PDB file of C-alpha atoms and ligand atoms in Angstrom:
ATOM      1  CA  MET A1240       0.093  -0.181  -0.063  1.00  0.00           C
ATOM      2  CA  PRO A1241       1.278   3.235  -1.198  1.00  0.00           C
ATOM      3  CA  LYS A1242       2.553   5.506   1.858  1.00  0.00           C
ATOM      4  CA  PRO A1243      -0.093   8.323   2.515  1.00  0.00           C
ATOM      5  CA  SER A1244       1.546  11.744   1.625  1.00  0.00           C
ATOM      6  CA  ARG A1245       2.519  14.145   4.345  1.00  0.00           C
ATOM      7  CA  ALA A1246       0.072  16.536   2.994  1.00  0.00           C
ATOM      8  CA  ALA A1247      -2.329  13.971   3.218  1.00  0.00           C
ATOM      9  CA  LEU A1248      -1.581  13.193   7.241  1.00  0.00           C
ATOM     10  CA  LEU A1249      -1.667  17.052   7.531  1.00  0.00           C
ATOM     11  CA  LEU A1250      -5.124  17.384   6.231  1.00  0.00           C
ATOM     12  CA  ALA A1251      -6.519  14.186   8.216  1.00  0.00           C
ATOM     13  CA  VAL A1252      -5.390  16.084  11.482  1.00  0.00           C
ATOM     14  CA  MET A1253      -6.177  19.322  10.427  1.00  0.00           C
ATOM     15  CA  LEU A1254      -9.869  18.811   9.316  1.00  0.00           C
ATOM     16  CA  PRO A1255     -11.445  17.283  12.534  1.00  0.00           C
ATOM     17  CA  LEU A1256     -10.148  20.609  14.185  1.00  0.00           C
ATOM     18  CA  THR A1257     -10.984  23.128  11.564  1.00  0.00           C
ATOM     19  CA  GLY A1258     -15.061  21.585  11.350  1.00  0.00           C
ATOM     20  CA  CYS A1259     -16.367  24.276  13.545  1.00  0.00           C
ATOM     21  CA  GLY A1260     -14.559  27.326  12.707  1.00  0.00           C
ATOM     22  CA  SER A1261     -10.850  28.816  11.847  1.00  0.00           C
ATOM     23  CA  ARG A1262      -9.699  28.324  15.193  1.00  0.00           C
ATOM     24  CA  TYR A1263      -8.083  25.446  17.101  1.00  0.00           C
ATOM     25  CA  GLU A1264      -9.236  26.334  20.734  1.00  0.00           C
ATOM     26  CA  PRO A1265     -12.803  27.392  21.661  1.00  0.00           C
ATOM     27  CA  PRO A1266     -13.423  30.576  22.952  1.00  0.00           C
ATOM     28  CA  ARG A1267     -14.348  31.197  26.388  1.00  0.00           C
ATOM     29  CA  PRO A1268     -17.733  30.301  27.251  1.00  0.00           C
ATOM     30  CA  PRO A1269     -20.008  33.537  28.123  1.00  0.00           C
ATOM     31  CA  PRO A1270     -19.916  34.060  31.870  1.00  0.00           C
ATOM     32  CA  ARG A1271     -22.880  32.628  33.828  1.00  0.00           C
ATOM     33  CA  LEU A1272     -25.110  34.200  36.193  1.00  0.00           C
ATOM     34  CA  SER A1273     -25.064  33.001  39.795  1.00  0.00           C
ATOM     35  CA  PRO A1274     -28.190  30.812  40.710  1.00  0.00           C
ATOM     36  CA  ASP A1275     -29.373  33.162  43.409  1.00  0.00           C
ATOM     37  CA  VAL A1276     -29.305  36.077  40.623  1.00  0.00           C
ATOM     38  CA  CYS A1277     -30.375  34.188  37.571  1.00  0.00           C
ATOM     39  CA  LEU A1278     -33.763  32.633  39.667  1.00  0.00           C
ATOM     40  CA  ALA A1279     -34.572  36.069  41.039  1.00  0.00           C
ATOM     41  CA  GLN A1280     -34.638  37.365  37.415  1.00  0.00           C
ATOM     42  CA  LEU A1281     -36.804  34.724  36.091  1.00  0.00           C
ATOM     43  CA  GLY A1282     -39.233  35.097  38.792  1.00  0.00           C
ATOM     44  CA  GLN A1283     -39.231  39.170  37.453  1.00  0.00           C
ATOM     45  CA  PHE A1284     -39.697  38.137  33.915  1.00  0.00           C
ATOM     46  CA  ASN A1285     -42.918  36.184  34.614  1.00  0.00           C
ATOM     47  CA  VAL A1286     -40.737  33.026  33.334  1.00  0.00           C
ATOM     48  CA  LYS A1287     -42.918  30.071  34.504  1.00  0.00           C
ATOM     49  CA  TYR A1288     -40.766  27.225  35.849  1.00  0.00           C
ATOM     50  CA  VAL A1289     -39.967  24.540  38.462  1.00  0.00           C
ATOM     51  CA  LYS A1290     -36.400  23.939  39.888  1.00  0.00           C
ATOM     52  CA  GLU A1291     -35.451  20.392  38.481  1.00  0.00           C
ATOM     53  CA  ASP A1292     -31.900  18.612  38.417  1.00  0.00           C
ATOM     54  CA  ALA A1293     -30.394  17.340  35.298  1.00  0.00           C
ATOM     55  CA  PRO A1294     -30.783  13.376  35.316  1.00  0.00           C
ATOM     56  CA  GLU A1295     -27.395  12.055  37.167  1.00  0.00           C
ATOM     57  CA  GLY A1296     -24.758  10.990  34.639  1.00  0.00           C
ATOM     58  CA  ARG A1297     -22.237  12.438  32.255  1.00  0.00           C
ATOM     59  CA  CYS A1298     -24.327  15.520  31.355  1.00  0.00           C
ATOM     60  CA  PRO A1299     -24.862  17.867  34.276  1.00  0.00           C
ATOM     61  CA  ILE A1300     -26.560  21.112  33.836  1.00  0.00           C
ATOM     62  CA  TYR A1301     -25.460  24.491  35.808  1.00  0.00           C
ATOM     63  CA  ASP A1302     -28.476  25.436  37.250  1.00  0.00           C
ATOM     64  CA  SER A1303     -31.203  23.622  35.972  1.00  0.00           C
ATOM     65  CA  VAL A1304     -34.588  24.626  35.489  1.00  0.00           C
ATOM     66  CA  ARG A1305     -37.855  23.043  34.013  1.00  0.00           C
ATOM     67  CA  VAL A1306     -39.561  25.973  31.748  1.00  0.00           C
ATOM     68  CA  SER A1307     -43.223  25.818  30.875  1.00  0.00           C
ATOM     69  CA  ALA A1308     -43.390  29.614  29.470  1.00  0.00           C
ATOM     70  CA  THR A1309     -40.874  32.433  28.847  1.00  0.00           C
ATOM     71  CA  GLY A1310     -43.527  34.789  28.585  1.00  0.00           C
ATOM     72  CA  VAL A1311     -45.229  32.802  25.856  1.00  0.00           C
ATOM     73  CA  PRO A1312     -45.782  28.776  26.829  1.00  0.00           C
ATOM     74  CA  LEU A1313     -43.414  26.200  25.201  1.00  0.00           C
ATOM     75  CA  SER A1314     -45.270  23.509  23.451  1.00  0.00           C
ATOM     76  CA  ARG A1315     -43.974  21.500  26.269  1.00  0.00           C
ATOM     77  CA  PRO A1316     -42.043  21.746  29.403  1.00  0.00           C
ATOM     78  CA  ALA A1317     -38.343  21.618  28.289  1.00  0.00           C
ATOM     79  CA  LEU A1318     -35.128  21.093  30.769  1.00  0.00           C
ATOM     80  CA  MET A1319     -32.696  23.986  30.347  1.00  0.00           C
ATOM     81  CA  SER A1320     -29.946  25.922  32.456  1.00  0.00           C
ATOM     82  CA  CYS A1321     -31.087  29.303  34.167  1.00  0.00           C
ATOM     83  CA  ASP A1322     -29.290  31.376  31.704  1.00  0.00           C
ATOM     84  CA  LEU A1323     -30.869  29.566  28.610  1.00  0.00           C
ATOM     85  CA  ALA A1324     -34.376  30.345  30.114  1.00  0.00           C
ATOM     86  CA  LEU A1325     -33.440  34.094  30.659  1.00  0.00           C
ATOM     87  CA  LYS A1326     -32.203  34.188  27.169  1.00  0.00           C
ATOM     88  CA  ILE A1327     -35.667  32.853  25.529  1.00  0.00           C
ATOM     89  CA  GLU A1328     -37.614  34.991  27.683  1.00  0.00           C
ATOM     90  CA  LYS A1329     -35.446  38.162  26.301  1.00  0.00           C
ATOM     91  CA  PHE A1330     -35.887  36.896  22.761  1.00  0.00           C
ATOM     92  CA  THR A1331     -39.704  36.218  22.967  1.00  0.00           C
ATOM     93  CA  ARG A1332     -40.161  39.877  24.496  1.00  0.00           C
ATOM     94  CA  GLU A1333     -37.649  41.437  22.281  1.00  0.00           C
ATOM     95  CA  VAL A1334     -37.987  39.609  18.991  1.00  0.00           C
ATOM     96  CA  VAL A1335     -40.696  37.051  18.591  1.00  0.00           C
ATOM     97  CA  VAL A1336     -43.637  38.921  19.818  1.00  0.00           C
ATOM     98  CA  PRO A1337     -42.932  42.206  18.191  1.00  0.00           C
ATOM     99  CA  GLN A1338     -42.120  40.706  15.196  1.00  0.00           C
ATOM    100  CA  ALA A1339     -45.813  38.797  15.203  1.00  0.00           C
ATOM    101  CA  GLN A1340     -47.322  42.040  16.282  1.00  0.00           C
ATOM    102  CA  ALA A1341     -45.945  43.986  13.489  1.00  0.00           C
ATOM    103  CA  ARG A1342     -46.305  41.292  10.472  1.00  0.00           C
ATOM    104  CA  PHE A1343     -49.447  39.450  11.677  1.00  0.00           C
ATOM    105  CA  HIS A1344     -51.199  42.236  13.695  1.00  0.00           C
ATOM    106  CA  GLN A1345     -51.597  39.662  16.756  1.00  0.00           C
ATOM    107  CA  GLY A1346     -49.617  37.653  19.846  1.00  0.00           C
ATOM    108  CA  VAL A1347     -47.994  34.415  20.040  1.00  0.00           C
ATOM    109  CA  ARG A1348     -49.993  31.523  21.864  1.00  0.00           C
ATOM    110  CA  GLU A1349     -47.284  28.891  21.757  1.00  0.00           C
ATOM    111  CA  ILE A1350     -43.477  28.616  20.699  1.00  0.00           C
ATOM    112  CA  ILE A1351     -43.064  25.044  19.201  1.00  0.00           C
ATOM    113  CA  HIS A1352     -39.941  23.229  19.860  1.00  0.00           C
ATOM    114  CA  PHE A1353     -38.304  19.763  19.631  1.00  0.00           C
ATOM    115  CA  GLY A1354     -36.152  19.898  22.674  1.00  0.00           C
ATOM    116  CA  THR A1355     -33.469  21.355  24.618  1.00  0.00           C
ATOM    117  CA  TYR A1356     -31.499  19.086  26.865  1.00  0.00           C
ATOM    118  CA  SER A1357     -30.283  15.915  25.349  1.00  0.00           C
ATOM    119  CA  CYS A1358     -26.782  14.152  26.539  1.00  0.00           C
ATOM    120  CA  ARG A1359     -25.242  13.445  23.464  1.00  0.00           C
ATOM    121  CA  GLY A1360     -22.049  14.508  21.502  1.00  0.00           C
ATOM    122  CA  ARG A1361     -21.246  16.249  18.299  1.00  0.00           C
ATOM    123  CA  PRO A1362     -19.717  14.819  15.373  1.00  0.00           C
ATOM    124  CA  GLY A1363     -16.557  16.541  15.701  1.00  0.00           C
ATOM    125  CA  GLY A1364     -16.494  14.685  19.521  1.00  0.00           C
ATOM    126  CA  GLU A1365     -17.145  17.973  21.610  1.00  0.00           C
ATOM    127  CA  TRP A1366     -20.295  17.895  23.843  1.00  0.00           C
ATOM    128  CA  SER A1367     -23.265  19.567  22.129  1.00  0.00           C
ATOM    129  CA  GLU A1368     -24.576  22.558  23.856  1.00  0.00           C
ATOM    130  CA  HIS A1369     -27.638  20.385  24.452  1.00  0.00           C
ATOM    131  CA  ALA A1370     -25.729  18.346  26.712  1.00  0.00           C
ATOM    132  CA  LYS A1371     -25.389  21.441  28.901  1.00  0.00           C
ATOM    133  CA  GLY A1372     -29.078  22.368  28.847  1.00  0.00           C
ATOM    134  CA  ASN A1373     -27.830  25.448  26.985  1.00  0.00           C
ATOM    135  CA  ALA A1374     -29.545  25.069  23.387  1.00  0.00           C
ATOM    136  CA  ILE A1375     -32.949  25.081  21.903  1.00  0.00           C
ATOM    137  CA  ASP A1376     -34.295  23.588  19.068  1.00  0.00           C
ATOM    138  CA  ILE A1377     -37.426  25.517  17.411  1.00  0.00           C
ATOM    139  CA  ALA A1378     -39.760  24.059  14.995  1.00  0.00           C
ATOM    140  CA  GLY A1379     -42.085  27.144  14.839  1.00  0.00           C
ATOM    141  CA  PHE A1380     -44.539  29.578  16.570  1.00  0.00           C
ATOM    142  CA  LYS A1381     -48.246  29.397  16.693  1.00  0.00           C
ATOM    143  CA  LEU A1382     -50.171  32.641  16.635  1.00  0.00           C
ATOM    144  CA  ALA A1383     -53.037  34.075  18.683  1.00  0.00           C
ATOM    145  CA  ASP A1384     -55.300  32.987  16.186  1.00  0.00           C
ATOM    146  CA  GLY A1385     -54.152  29.167  15.998  1.00  0.00           C
ATOM    147  CA  THR A1386     -52.026  30.027  12.382  1.00  0.00           C
ATOM    148  CA  VAL A1387     -48.822  27.746  12.706  1.00  0.00           C
ATOM    149  CA  ILE A1388     -45.696  29.134  11.478  1.00  0.00           C
ATOM    150  CA  SER A1389     -43.274  26.437  11.061  1.00  0.00           C
ATOM    151  CA  VAL A1390     -39.798  26.273  10.264  1.00  0.00           C
ATOM    152  CA  LYS A1391     -39.850  23.165   7.959  1.00  0.00           C
ATOM    153  CA  GLN A1392     -42.862  24.422   5.560  1.00  0.00           C
ATOM    154  CA  ASP A1393     -42.367  28.101   5.368  1.00  0.00           C
ATOM    155  CA  TRP A1394     -38.416  28.716   5.633  1.00  0.00           C
ATOM    156  CA  ASN A1395     -38.159  28.726   1.716  1.00  0.00           C
ATOM    157  CA  PRO A1396     -41.764  29.644   0.108  1.00  0.00           C
ATOM    158  CA  ARG A1397     -42.097  33.604  -0.587  1.00  0.00           C
ATOM    159  CA  GLY A1398     -44.416  35.377   1.899  1.00  0.00           C
ATOM    160  CA  PRO A1399     -45.067  37.021   5.330  1.00  0.00           C
ATOM    161  CA  LYS A1400     -44.073  33.673   6.891  1.00  0.00           C
ATOM    162  CA  ARG A1401     -40.919  33.383   5.890  1.00  0.00           C
ATOM    163  CA  ASP A1402     -40.087  36.883   6.217  1.00  0.00           C
ATOM    164  CA  PHE A1403     -41.318  35.947   9.963  1.00  0.00           C
ATOM    165  CA  LEU A1404     -39.092  33.692  10.372  1.00  0.00           C
ATOM    166  CA  ARG A1405     -36.037  35.300   8.897  1.00  0.00           C
ATOM    167  CA  ALA A1406     -36.411  38.219  10.585  1.00  0.00           C
ATOM    168  CA  VAL A1407     -37.004  36.067  14.060  1.00  0.00           C
ATOM    169  CA  ALA A1408     -33.871  34.157  13.228  1.00  0.00           C
ATOM    170  CA  LYS A1409     -31.796  37.435  12.674  1.00  0.00           C
ATOM    171  CA  GLY A1410     -33.322  38.849  15.945  1.00  0.00           C
ATOM    172  CA  ALA A1411     -31.978  35.668  18.064  1.00  0.00           C
ATOM    173  CA  CYS A1412     -28.429  36.389  16.385  1.00  0.00           C
ATOM    174  CA  GLY A1413     -28.527  39.477  19.025  1.00  0.00           C
ATOM    175  CA  VAL A1414     -29.514  37.394  22.139  1.00  0.00           C
ATOM    176  CA  PHE A1415     -27.889  33.771  21.406  1.00  0.00           C
ATOM    177  CA  SER A1416     -24.165  33.123  20.443  1.00  0.00           C
ATOM    178  CA  MET A1417     -24.957  29.949  17.708  1.00  0.00           C
ATOM    179  CA  VAL A1418     -28.164  30.430  15.477  1.00  0.00           C
ATOM    180  CA  LEU A1419     -28.325  27.748  13.005  1.00  0.00           C
ATOM    181  CA  THR A1420     -31.499  27.359  10.465  1.00  0.00           C
ATOM    182  CA  PRO A1421     -32.313  25.417   7.180  1.00  0.00           C
ATOM    183  CA  GLU A1422     -29.395  27.532   5.739  1.00  0.00           C
ATOM    184  CA  THR A1423     -26.629  25.730   7.663  1.00  0.00           C
ATOM    185  CA  ASN A1424     -27.337  22.238   6.367  1.00  0.00           C
ATOM    186  CA  SER A1425     -30.064  19.777   6.017  1.00  0.00           C
ATOM    187  CA  ASP A1426     -29.751  18.618   9.972  1.00  0.00           C
ATOM    188  CA  HIS A1427     -31.662  21.732  10.527  1.00  0.00           C
ATOM    189  CA  ALA A1428     -34.098  21.781   7.685  1.00  0.00           C
ATOM    190  CA  ASN A1429     -36.788  21.429   9.995  1.00  0.00           C
ATOM    191  CA  HIS A1430     -35.631  23.821  12.978  1.00  0.00           C
ATOM    192  CA  LEU A1431     -33.688  26.790  14.531  1.00  0.00           C
ATOM    193  CA  HIS A1432     -31.208  25.886  16.644  1.00  0.00           C
ATOM    194  CA  LEU A1433     -30.258  28.545  19.233  1.00  0.00           C
ATOM    195  CA  ASP A1434     -27.666  28.185  21.888  1.00  0.00           C
ATOM    196  CA  ILE A1435     -25.631  30.258  24.673  1.00  0.00           C
ATOM    197  CA  GLY A1436     -22.082  28.230  23.804  1.00  0.00           C
ATOM    198  CA  ALA A1437     -18.842  29.750  23.384  1.00  0.00           C
ATOM    199  CA  TRP A1438     -18.551  29.693  19.729  1.00  0.00           C
ATOM    200  CA  ARG A1439     -20.680  32.564  17.635  1.00  0.00           C
ATOM    201  CA  LYS A1440     -22.325  31.976  14.284  1.00  0.00           C
ATOM    202  CA  CYS A1441     -25.636  33.453  12.584  1.00  0.00           C
ATOM    203  CA  ASP A1442     -26.606  31.423   9.673  1.00  0.00           C
ATOM    204  CA  VAL A1443     -29.605  33.830   8.434  1.00  0.00           C
TER     205      VAL A1443
HETATM  206 ZN1   ZN B1611     -29.892  21.969  18.428  1.00  0.00          ZN
END
């Protein structure tokens, strides 16, 4: 068997490292609020939650809560870090609700999501932000009149639903560190991935 060239070997080493960006070392994660401060803020902003620990195992969550509403009800209660709950509340209040009011002249009844906490890794070997309760996958939104705006159905066809989804995703980039959308790859064809990890990306 021919010996692989030095360039090929170097490429094989570099590829997994460059998969998530051009830097080899991940940047330092953003600072977290202390549990007391964070929980007090959840109460102040009317986030509906109960304190709940992550299942014991390899994926602990720093300061975890099970959240049922962030100003708007979630389609089902979700386990997450307190810091993520605060960011989703800010995103709901500053981006989602104003966009729905401006474009459809009504409020939002529900944030439809696929999940938050999941003890799993990424293909690159690093733990996903979902494994820390720091990410949510949003499938769509239900407006007050029952209209559903779905990432899967409405991201591409021209019209007000597409414009709403793209405006919401763009607004999310001002709140979260990473915003992945159907523009990112086919893994995200049906949801917006929003997280508060160290890496920054805005795929809108
Ligand atoms: Zn995700």
